[in-house]
XYZ file of C-alpha atoms in Angstrom:
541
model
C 0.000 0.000 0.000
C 1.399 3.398 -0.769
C 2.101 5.796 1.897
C -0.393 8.212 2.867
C 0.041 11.557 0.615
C 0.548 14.710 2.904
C 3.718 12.341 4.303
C 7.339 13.110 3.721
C 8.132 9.711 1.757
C 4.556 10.356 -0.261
C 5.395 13.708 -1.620
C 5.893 14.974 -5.321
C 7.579 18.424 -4.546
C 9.586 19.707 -1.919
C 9.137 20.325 1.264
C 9.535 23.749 1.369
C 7.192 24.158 -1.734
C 4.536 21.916 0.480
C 4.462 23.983 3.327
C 3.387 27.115 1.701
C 1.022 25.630 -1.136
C -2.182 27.025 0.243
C -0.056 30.899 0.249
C 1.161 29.937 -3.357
C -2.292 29.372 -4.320
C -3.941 32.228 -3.122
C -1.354 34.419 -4.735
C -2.298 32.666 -7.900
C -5.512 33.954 -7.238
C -4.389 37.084 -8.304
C -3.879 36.468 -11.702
C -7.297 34.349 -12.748
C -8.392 37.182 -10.560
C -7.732 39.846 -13.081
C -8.130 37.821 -15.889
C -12.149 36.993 -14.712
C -12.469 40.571 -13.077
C -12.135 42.583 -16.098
C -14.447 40.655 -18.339
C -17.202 41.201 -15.645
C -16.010 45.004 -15.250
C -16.454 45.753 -18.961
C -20.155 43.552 -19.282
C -21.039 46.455 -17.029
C -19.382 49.451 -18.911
C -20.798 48.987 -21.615
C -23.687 50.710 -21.957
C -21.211 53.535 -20.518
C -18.844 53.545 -23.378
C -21.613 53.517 -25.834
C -22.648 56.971 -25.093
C -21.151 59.821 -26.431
C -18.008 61.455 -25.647
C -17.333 62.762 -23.416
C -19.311 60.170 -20.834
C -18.145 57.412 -22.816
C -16.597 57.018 -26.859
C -19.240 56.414 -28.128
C -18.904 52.906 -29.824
C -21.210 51.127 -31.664
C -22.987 47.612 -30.864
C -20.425 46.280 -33.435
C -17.270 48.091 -32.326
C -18.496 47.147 -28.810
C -18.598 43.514 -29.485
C -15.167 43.727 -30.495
C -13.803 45.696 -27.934
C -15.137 42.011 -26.156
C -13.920 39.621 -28.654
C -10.827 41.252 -29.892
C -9.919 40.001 -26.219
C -11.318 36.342 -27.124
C -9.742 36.424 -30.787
C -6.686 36.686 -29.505
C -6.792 34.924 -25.867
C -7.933 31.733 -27.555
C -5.640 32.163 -30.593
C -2.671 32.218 -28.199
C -3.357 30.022 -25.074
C -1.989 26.226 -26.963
C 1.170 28.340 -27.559
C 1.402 29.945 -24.311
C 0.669 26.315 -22.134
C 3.281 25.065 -24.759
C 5.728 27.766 -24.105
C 5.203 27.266 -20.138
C 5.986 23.602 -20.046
C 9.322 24.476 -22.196
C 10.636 27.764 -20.591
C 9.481 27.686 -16.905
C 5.298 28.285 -16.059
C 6.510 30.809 -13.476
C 8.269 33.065 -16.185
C 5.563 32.924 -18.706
C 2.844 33.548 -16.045
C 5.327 37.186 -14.920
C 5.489 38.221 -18.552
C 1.584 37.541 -19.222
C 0.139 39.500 -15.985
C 2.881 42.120 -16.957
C 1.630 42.561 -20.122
C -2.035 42.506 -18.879
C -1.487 45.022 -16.760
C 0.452 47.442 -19.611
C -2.418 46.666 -21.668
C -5.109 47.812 -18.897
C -3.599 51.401 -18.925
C -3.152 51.722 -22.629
C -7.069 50.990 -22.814
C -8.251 53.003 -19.839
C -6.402 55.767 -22.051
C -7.841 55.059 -25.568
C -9.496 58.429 -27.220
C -11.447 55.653 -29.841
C -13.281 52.545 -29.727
C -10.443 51.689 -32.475
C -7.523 52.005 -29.736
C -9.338 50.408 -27.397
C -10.271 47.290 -29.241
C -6.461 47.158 -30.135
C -5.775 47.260 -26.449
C -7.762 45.039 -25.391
C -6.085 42.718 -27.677
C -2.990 43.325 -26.384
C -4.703 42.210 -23.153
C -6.100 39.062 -24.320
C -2.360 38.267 -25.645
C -0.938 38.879 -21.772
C -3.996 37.167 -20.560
C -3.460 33.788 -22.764
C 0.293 33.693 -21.198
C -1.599 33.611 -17.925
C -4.411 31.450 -17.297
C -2.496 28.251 -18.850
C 0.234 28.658 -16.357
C -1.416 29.393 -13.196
C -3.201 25.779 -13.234
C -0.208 24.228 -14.199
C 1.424 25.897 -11.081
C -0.995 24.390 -8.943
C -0.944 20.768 -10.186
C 2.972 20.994 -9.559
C 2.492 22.633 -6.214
C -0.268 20.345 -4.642
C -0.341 16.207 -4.303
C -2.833 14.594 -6.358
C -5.536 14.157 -3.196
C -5.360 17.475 -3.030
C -5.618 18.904 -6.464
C -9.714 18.403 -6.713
C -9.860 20.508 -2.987
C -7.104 22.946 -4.717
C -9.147 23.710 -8.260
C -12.316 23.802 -6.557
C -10.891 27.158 -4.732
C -9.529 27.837 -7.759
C -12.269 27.877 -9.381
C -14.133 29.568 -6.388
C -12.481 32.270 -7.392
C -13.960 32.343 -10.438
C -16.713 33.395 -8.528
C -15.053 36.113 -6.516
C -14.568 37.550 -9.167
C -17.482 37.872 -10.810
C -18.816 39.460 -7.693
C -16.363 41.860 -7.131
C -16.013 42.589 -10.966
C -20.084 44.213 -11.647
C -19.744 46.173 -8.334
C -16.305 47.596 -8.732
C -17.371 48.693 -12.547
C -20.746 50.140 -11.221
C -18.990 52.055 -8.058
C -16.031 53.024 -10.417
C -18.524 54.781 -13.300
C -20.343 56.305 -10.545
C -17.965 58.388 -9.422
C -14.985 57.989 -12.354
C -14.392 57.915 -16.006
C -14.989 55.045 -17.633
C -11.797 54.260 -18.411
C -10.853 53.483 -14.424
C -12.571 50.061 -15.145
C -9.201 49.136 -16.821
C -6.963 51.143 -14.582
C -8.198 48.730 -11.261
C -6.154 46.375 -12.765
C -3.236 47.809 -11.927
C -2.619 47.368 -8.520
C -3.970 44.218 -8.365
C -1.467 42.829 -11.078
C 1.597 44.792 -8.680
C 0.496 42.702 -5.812
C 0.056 39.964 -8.260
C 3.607 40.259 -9.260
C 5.556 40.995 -5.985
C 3.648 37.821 -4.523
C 4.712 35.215 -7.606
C 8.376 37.086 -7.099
C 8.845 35.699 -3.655
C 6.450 33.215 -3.127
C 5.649 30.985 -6.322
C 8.306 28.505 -7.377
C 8.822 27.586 -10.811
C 8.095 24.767 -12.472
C 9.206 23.140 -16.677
C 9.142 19.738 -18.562
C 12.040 18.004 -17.751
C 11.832 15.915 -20.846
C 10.452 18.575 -23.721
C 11.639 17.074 -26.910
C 12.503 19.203 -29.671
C 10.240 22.237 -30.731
C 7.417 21.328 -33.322
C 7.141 25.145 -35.019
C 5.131 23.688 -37.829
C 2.248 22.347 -35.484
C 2.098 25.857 -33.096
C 2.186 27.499 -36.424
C -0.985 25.203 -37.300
C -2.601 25.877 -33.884
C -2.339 29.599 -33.796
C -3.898 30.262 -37.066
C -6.277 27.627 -37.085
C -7.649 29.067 -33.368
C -7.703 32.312 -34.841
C -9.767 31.325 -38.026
C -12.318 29.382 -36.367
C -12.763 32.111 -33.816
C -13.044 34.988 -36.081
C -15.533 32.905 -38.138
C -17.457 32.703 -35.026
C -17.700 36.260 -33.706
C -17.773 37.771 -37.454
C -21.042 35.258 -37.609
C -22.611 36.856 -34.649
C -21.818 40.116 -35.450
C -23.356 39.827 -39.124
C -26.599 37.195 -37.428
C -25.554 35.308 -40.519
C -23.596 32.225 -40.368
C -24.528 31.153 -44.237
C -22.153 34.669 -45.157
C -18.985 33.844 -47.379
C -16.835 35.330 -45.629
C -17.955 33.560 -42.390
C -18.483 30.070 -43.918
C -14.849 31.164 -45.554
C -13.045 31.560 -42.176
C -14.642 28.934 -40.009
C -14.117 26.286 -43.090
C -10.868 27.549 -43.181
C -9.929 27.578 -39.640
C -11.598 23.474 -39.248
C -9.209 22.726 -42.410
C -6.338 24.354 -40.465
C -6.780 22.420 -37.524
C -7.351 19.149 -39.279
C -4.199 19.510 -40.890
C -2.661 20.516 -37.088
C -4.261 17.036 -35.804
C -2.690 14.901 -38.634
C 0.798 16.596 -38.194
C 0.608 15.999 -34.401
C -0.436 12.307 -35.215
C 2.342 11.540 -37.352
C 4.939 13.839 -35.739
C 8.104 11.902 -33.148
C 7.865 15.016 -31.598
C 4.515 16.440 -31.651
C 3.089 19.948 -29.508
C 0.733 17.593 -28.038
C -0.252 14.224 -28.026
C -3.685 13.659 -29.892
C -3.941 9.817 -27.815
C -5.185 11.932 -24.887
C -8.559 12.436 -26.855
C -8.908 8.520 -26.686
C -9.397 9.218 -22.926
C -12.714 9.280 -22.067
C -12.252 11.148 -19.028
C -10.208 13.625 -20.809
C -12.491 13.824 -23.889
C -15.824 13.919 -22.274
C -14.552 16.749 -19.771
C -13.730 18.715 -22.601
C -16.661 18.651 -24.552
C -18.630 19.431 -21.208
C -16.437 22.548 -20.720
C -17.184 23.848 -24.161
C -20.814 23.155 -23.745
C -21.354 24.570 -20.250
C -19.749 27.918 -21.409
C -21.219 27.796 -24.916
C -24.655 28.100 -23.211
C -23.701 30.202 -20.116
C -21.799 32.995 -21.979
C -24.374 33.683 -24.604
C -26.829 34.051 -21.962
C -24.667 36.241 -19.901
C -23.494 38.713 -22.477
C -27.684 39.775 -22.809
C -28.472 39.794 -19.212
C -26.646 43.190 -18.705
C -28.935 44.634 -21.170
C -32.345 43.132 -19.659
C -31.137 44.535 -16.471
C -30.280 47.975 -16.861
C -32.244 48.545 -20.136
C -35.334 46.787 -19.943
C -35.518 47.141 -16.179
C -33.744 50.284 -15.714
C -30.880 49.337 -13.137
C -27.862 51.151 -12.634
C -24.604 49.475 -13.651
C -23.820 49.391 -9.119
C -27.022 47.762 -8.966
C -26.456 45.386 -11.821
C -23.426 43.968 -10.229
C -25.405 43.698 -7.091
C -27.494 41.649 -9.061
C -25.226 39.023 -9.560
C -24.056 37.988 -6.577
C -26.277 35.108 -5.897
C -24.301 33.515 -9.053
C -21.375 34.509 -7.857
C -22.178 33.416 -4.192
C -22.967 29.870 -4.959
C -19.564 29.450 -7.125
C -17.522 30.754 -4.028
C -19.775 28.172 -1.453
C -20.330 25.168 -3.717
C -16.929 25.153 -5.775
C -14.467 24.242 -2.717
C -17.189 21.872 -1.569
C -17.617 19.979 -4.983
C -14.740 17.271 -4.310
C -16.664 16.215 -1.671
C -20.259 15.269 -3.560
C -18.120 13.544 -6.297
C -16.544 11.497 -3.901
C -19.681 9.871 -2.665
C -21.489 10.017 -6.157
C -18.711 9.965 -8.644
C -17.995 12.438 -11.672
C -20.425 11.032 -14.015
C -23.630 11.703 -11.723
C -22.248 15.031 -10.195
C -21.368 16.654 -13.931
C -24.711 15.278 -15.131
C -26.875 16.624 -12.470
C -25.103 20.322 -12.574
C -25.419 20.302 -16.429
C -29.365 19.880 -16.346
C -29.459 22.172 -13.114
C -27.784 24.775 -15.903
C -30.358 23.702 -18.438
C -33.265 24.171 -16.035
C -32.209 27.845 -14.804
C -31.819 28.998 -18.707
C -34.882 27.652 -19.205
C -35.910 29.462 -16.260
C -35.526 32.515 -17.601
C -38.359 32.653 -19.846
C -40.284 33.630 -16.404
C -38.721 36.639 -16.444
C -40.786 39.517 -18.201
C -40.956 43.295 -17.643
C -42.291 43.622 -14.082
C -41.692 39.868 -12.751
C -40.082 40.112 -8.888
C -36.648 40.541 -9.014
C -36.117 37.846 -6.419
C -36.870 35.629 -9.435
C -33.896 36.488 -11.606
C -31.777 36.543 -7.895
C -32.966 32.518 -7.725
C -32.083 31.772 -10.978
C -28.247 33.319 -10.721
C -28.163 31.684 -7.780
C -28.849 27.761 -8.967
C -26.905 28.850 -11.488
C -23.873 29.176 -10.010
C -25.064 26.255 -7.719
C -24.697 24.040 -11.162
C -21.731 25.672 -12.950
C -19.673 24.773 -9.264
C -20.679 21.215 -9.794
C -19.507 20.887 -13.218
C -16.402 22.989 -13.029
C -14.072 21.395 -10.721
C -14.689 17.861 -11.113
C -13.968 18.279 -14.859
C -11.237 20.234 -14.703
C -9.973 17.876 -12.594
C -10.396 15.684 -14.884
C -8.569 17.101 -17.912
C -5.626 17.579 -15.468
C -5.355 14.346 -13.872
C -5.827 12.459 -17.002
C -2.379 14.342 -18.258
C 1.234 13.313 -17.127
C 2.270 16.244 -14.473
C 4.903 17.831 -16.991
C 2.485 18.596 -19.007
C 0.310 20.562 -17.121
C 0.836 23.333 -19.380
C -0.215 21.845 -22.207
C -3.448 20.115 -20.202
C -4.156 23.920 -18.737
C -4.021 25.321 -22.563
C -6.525 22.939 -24.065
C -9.098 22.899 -20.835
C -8.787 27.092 -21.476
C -8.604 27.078 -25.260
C -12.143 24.827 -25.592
C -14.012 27.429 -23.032
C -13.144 30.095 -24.836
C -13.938 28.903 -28.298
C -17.333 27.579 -26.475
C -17.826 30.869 -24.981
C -17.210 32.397 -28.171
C -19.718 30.320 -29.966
C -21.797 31.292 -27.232
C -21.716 34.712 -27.628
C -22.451 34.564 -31.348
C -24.400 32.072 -32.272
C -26.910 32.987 -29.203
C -26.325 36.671 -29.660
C -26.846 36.092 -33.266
C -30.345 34.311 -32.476
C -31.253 37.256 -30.144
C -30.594 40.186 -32.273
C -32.342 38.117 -35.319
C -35.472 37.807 -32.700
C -34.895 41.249 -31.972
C -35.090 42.401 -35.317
C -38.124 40.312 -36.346
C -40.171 41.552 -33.223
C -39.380 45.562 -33.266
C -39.157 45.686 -37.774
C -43.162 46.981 -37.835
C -43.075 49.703 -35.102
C -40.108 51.340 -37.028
C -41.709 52.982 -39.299
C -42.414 56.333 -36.763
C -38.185 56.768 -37.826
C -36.800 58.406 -41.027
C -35.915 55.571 -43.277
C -31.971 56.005 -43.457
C -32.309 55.434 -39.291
C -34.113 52.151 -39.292
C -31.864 49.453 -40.252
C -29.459 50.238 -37.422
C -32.289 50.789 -35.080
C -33.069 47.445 -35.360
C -29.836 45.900 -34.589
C -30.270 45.908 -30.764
C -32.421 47.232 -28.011
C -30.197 49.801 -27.364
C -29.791 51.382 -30.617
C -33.683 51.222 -31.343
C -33.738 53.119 -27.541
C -30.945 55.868 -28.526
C -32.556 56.203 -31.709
C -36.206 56.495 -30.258
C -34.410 59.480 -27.837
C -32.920 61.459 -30.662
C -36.692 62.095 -32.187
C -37.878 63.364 -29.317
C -41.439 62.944 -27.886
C -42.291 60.826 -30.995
C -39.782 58.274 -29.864
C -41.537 57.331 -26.549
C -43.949 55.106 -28.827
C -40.812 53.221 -28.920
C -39.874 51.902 -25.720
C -42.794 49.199 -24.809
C -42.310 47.629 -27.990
C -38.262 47.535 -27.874
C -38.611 45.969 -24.399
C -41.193 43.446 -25.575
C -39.416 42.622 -28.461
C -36.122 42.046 -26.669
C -37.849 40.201 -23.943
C -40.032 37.486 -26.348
C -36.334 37.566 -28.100
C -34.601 36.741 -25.085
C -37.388 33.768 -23.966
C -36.001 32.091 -27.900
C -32.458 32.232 -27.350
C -32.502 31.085 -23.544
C -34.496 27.852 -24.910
C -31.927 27.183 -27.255
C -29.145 27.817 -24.330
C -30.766 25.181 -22.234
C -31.378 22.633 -24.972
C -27.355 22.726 -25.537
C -26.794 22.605 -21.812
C -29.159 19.345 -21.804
C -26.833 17.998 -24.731
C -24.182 18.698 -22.278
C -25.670 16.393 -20.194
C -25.739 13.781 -22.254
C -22.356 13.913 -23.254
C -20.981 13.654 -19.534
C -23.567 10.825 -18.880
C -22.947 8.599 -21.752
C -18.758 9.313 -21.857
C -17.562 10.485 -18.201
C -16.271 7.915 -16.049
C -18.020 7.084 -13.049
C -16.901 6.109 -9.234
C -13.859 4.796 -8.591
C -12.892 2.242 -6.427
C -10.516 2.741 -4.095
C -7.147 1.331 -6.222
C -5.107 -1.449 -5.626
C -1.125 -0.934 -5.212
C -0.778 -2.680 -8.652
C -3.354 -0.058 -10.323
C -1.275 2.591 -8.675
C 1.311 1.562 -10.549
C 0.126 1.492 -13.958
C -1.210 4.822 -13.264
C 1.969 6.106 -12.921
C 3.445 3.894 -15.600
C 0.831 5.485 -17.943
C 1.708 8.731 -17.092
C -0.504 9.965 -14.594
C 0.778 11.123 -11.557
C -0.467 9.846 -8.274
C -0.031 10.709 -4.876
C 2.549 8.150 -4.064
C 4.708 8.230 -6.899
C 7.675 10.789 -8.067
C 6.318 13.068 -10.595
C 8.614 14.227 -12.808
C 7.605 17.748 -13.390
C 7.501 18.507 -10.155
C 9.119 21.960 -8.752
């Protein structure tokens, strides 16, 4: 029987390391920290930076969906690379240069005087941002024994959660009283501390055993990513997906990354093994990451607008507003480890996929004057199944991966939520503003015929549109908000029906309990490549 983890003769990384893993991860923290944090912040400043100068810049719904997906183009572009780059050249260095980069980027775009500078900016973010979310995960598996990697990523991704409470509130409090631009310049100190912390505390961590560099496949990776992704926003930007130039890109991109599969197969020294798809713990876990954030991010990236302009919040009292979601991500998250250990992964993924399914669908209660406490429930459940699903599958992914390449494991689980969350975004905002359209086309006609096309790209262009007429506008605003809400009931449907195929996926593929394993299964573990708690792993720190 192999010793006890937590013991000297049981442990992966030194003893110095051990003693302060629990500091090391909550400076970690930091970094998904900002990296969650100013996604939330800028849901909320929106609306803000869509008005005039000199409140705002004055974007447009188009040049503020970029200013969101420039971030996402390039973030999910970069991340393979980045994991890749961590496993080679140290996780610790790449993770410095990444939050030092965010945080450059964060003052360049809380000083942009255009919605063009600040959708480059905000690229440059997303490029700092892909160098850090890869590596702090892979930090953490090297820093914490296997029994305690599910406790470690369910604070980890507890945070997640922290975040998104802190993010709404700190944008609404910082417009209130600020320009809009000090929603990027909060960053800053929190990526100092960030930095000082990982300095002094957070040891560093490589493959011991790269192998030669495969430039051909990264090549493949990077524009492939960035092809499929750009197909995918440019989709839900145009609520067309049968356009040429979108059918051009996302063909392109799936052609790309067929080609990058088929090099990796045949490669002696490929950027990452494709036999780890043949996993069904690894394969099932990914699918139900991409799923879970296909349906929660579209959903998301509306709510802000039912909120504040169907229902007239304030961008403070928006952030209030999600809490509940937030709450039960910080409560449940840390706890998850422990209902998967008396029901397994299979049942606990399952049952927080259709809890997910059940609160989208639950939002087609919502209408112009239903009780708030009814949106507060359904955040709340919410985040209640999105803490059940997280964890254990992201556990998953990890675990099923030798520890060396953590990186690499980190990259992919990051690189499939954000092209999910992407897809999200536009195929679900591309089914909303298509609703939208459809519902507000008739009433119209009260605007002068050059004005109506782009009044009926959102609810809050037909709403700054019925404002510039004047008193004749104010015939307007029921039917916007009806059309946006009857809109909304569509898309949330078609949210939850994905989330149910979520479901499916994690019940039919996702491994179930475990027995307790036998010294001789230990061993093959580790023979295989996984790391256990009473082995040597050799990408330890």
């Amino acid at each position: 029987m192999s010793t006890p983890a937590g013991t000297p003769a049981a442990r992966t990384v030194s003893e110095a390391v051990h003693r302060r893993r629990w500091l090391i991860l909550s400076v970690l923290m930091f970094s998904l920290l900002i990296v969650v944090l100013d996604n939330s912040i800028l849901n909320v400043a929106m609306k803000t930076i869509a008005t005039p100068p000199p409140t705002g810049l004055g974007a447009t719904q188009s040049e503020l969906e970029w200013a969101i997906n420039a971030y996402t183009l390039v973030f999910a572009g970069i991340l393979f690379t980045a994991g890749l780059l961590g496993d080679r050249l140290g996780r610790k260095k790449v993770l410095l240069f990444g939050m030092a980069l965010f945080g450059i980027g964060s003052v360049l775009a809380a000083m942009s005087d255009s919605p063009v500078q600040l959708i480059a900016f905000r690229a440059l973010m997303g490029f700092g941002g892909a160098f850090v979310m890869p590596a702090t995960l892979a930090i953490l598996m090297n820093v914490f024994e296997r029994d305690e990697q599910p406790k470690a990523i369910g604070i980890w991704v507890g945070g997640v959660g922290l975040a998104i409470a802190i993010g709404p509130i700190t944008g609404g409090l910082l417009l209130e009283h600020f320009w809009w631009g000090s929603v990027f310049l909060v960053n800053v100190p929190i990526v100092a501390a960030g930095l000082l912390g990982m300095l002094l505390l957070v040891p560093d961590s490589r493959d011991p055993r790269p192998g030669r560099l495969d430039p051909f496949g990264v090549l493949l990776s990077v524009v492939g990513l960035v092809l499929l992704v750009y197909g995918i926003i440019k989709g839900g930007q145009l609520a067309d997906f049968a356009d040429r130039e979108v059918l051009g890109s996302i063909g392109a991109g799936l052609l790309v990354l067929l080609a990058f599969v088929l090099h990796e197969k045949r490669s002696d020294h490929p950027a990452i093994d494709i036999g780890y798809f043949r996993m069904p713990a690894f394969s099932a876990a990914i699918a139900a990451i991409a799923l879970v954030f296909f349906a929660l991010m579209g959903v998301t990236f509306f709510t802000v607008f039912y909120t504040q302009s169907v229902r007239g919040y304030t961008p403070l009292e928006t952030g209030v507003l999600i809490l509940p979601l937030a709450l039960a991500q910080m409560v449940f998250a840390p706890r998850a480890r422990l209902v998967v250990e008396r029901f397994g992964s299979r049942a606990v993924c399952t049952g927080g996929m259709l809890l997910v399914a059940v609160t989208l669908a639950g939002f087609v209660l919502l209408d112009q004057d239903t009780p708030i406490w009814v949106l507060e429930v359904l955040f709340f459940l919410q985040g209640a199944g999105m803490a059940h699903i997280m964890p254990p599958v992201t556990t998953s992914i990890m675990q099923s991966l030798p520890r060396e390449k953590a990186g690499s494991g980190s990259a992919l689980n990051n690189t499939f939520r954000q092209v999910g969350g992407a897809l999200g975004v536009a195929v679900l905002g591309s089914l909303l503003s298509t609703g939208y359209r459809d519902g507000i086309r008739d009433e119209l006609t009260v605007l002068p015929p050059g004005a109506r096309h782009d009044a009926g790209e959102s609810i809050e262009a037909t709403l700054a549109a019925a404002e510039r007429i004047g008193p004749a506008g104010k015939s307007l605003v029921q039917p916007a908000n009806e059309a946006f809400i009857h809109a909304m009931h569509v898309t949330v449907l078609f949210g939850a029906g994905v989330a149910v195929i979520g479901a499916l996926v994690v019940a039919l593929f996702m491994p179930g309990r475990r027995p307790a394993e036998s010294p001789d299964e230990e061993q093959q573990a580790v023979g295989a490549g996984v790391p256990q708690a009473g082995g040597r792993g050799s990408g330890g720190p």
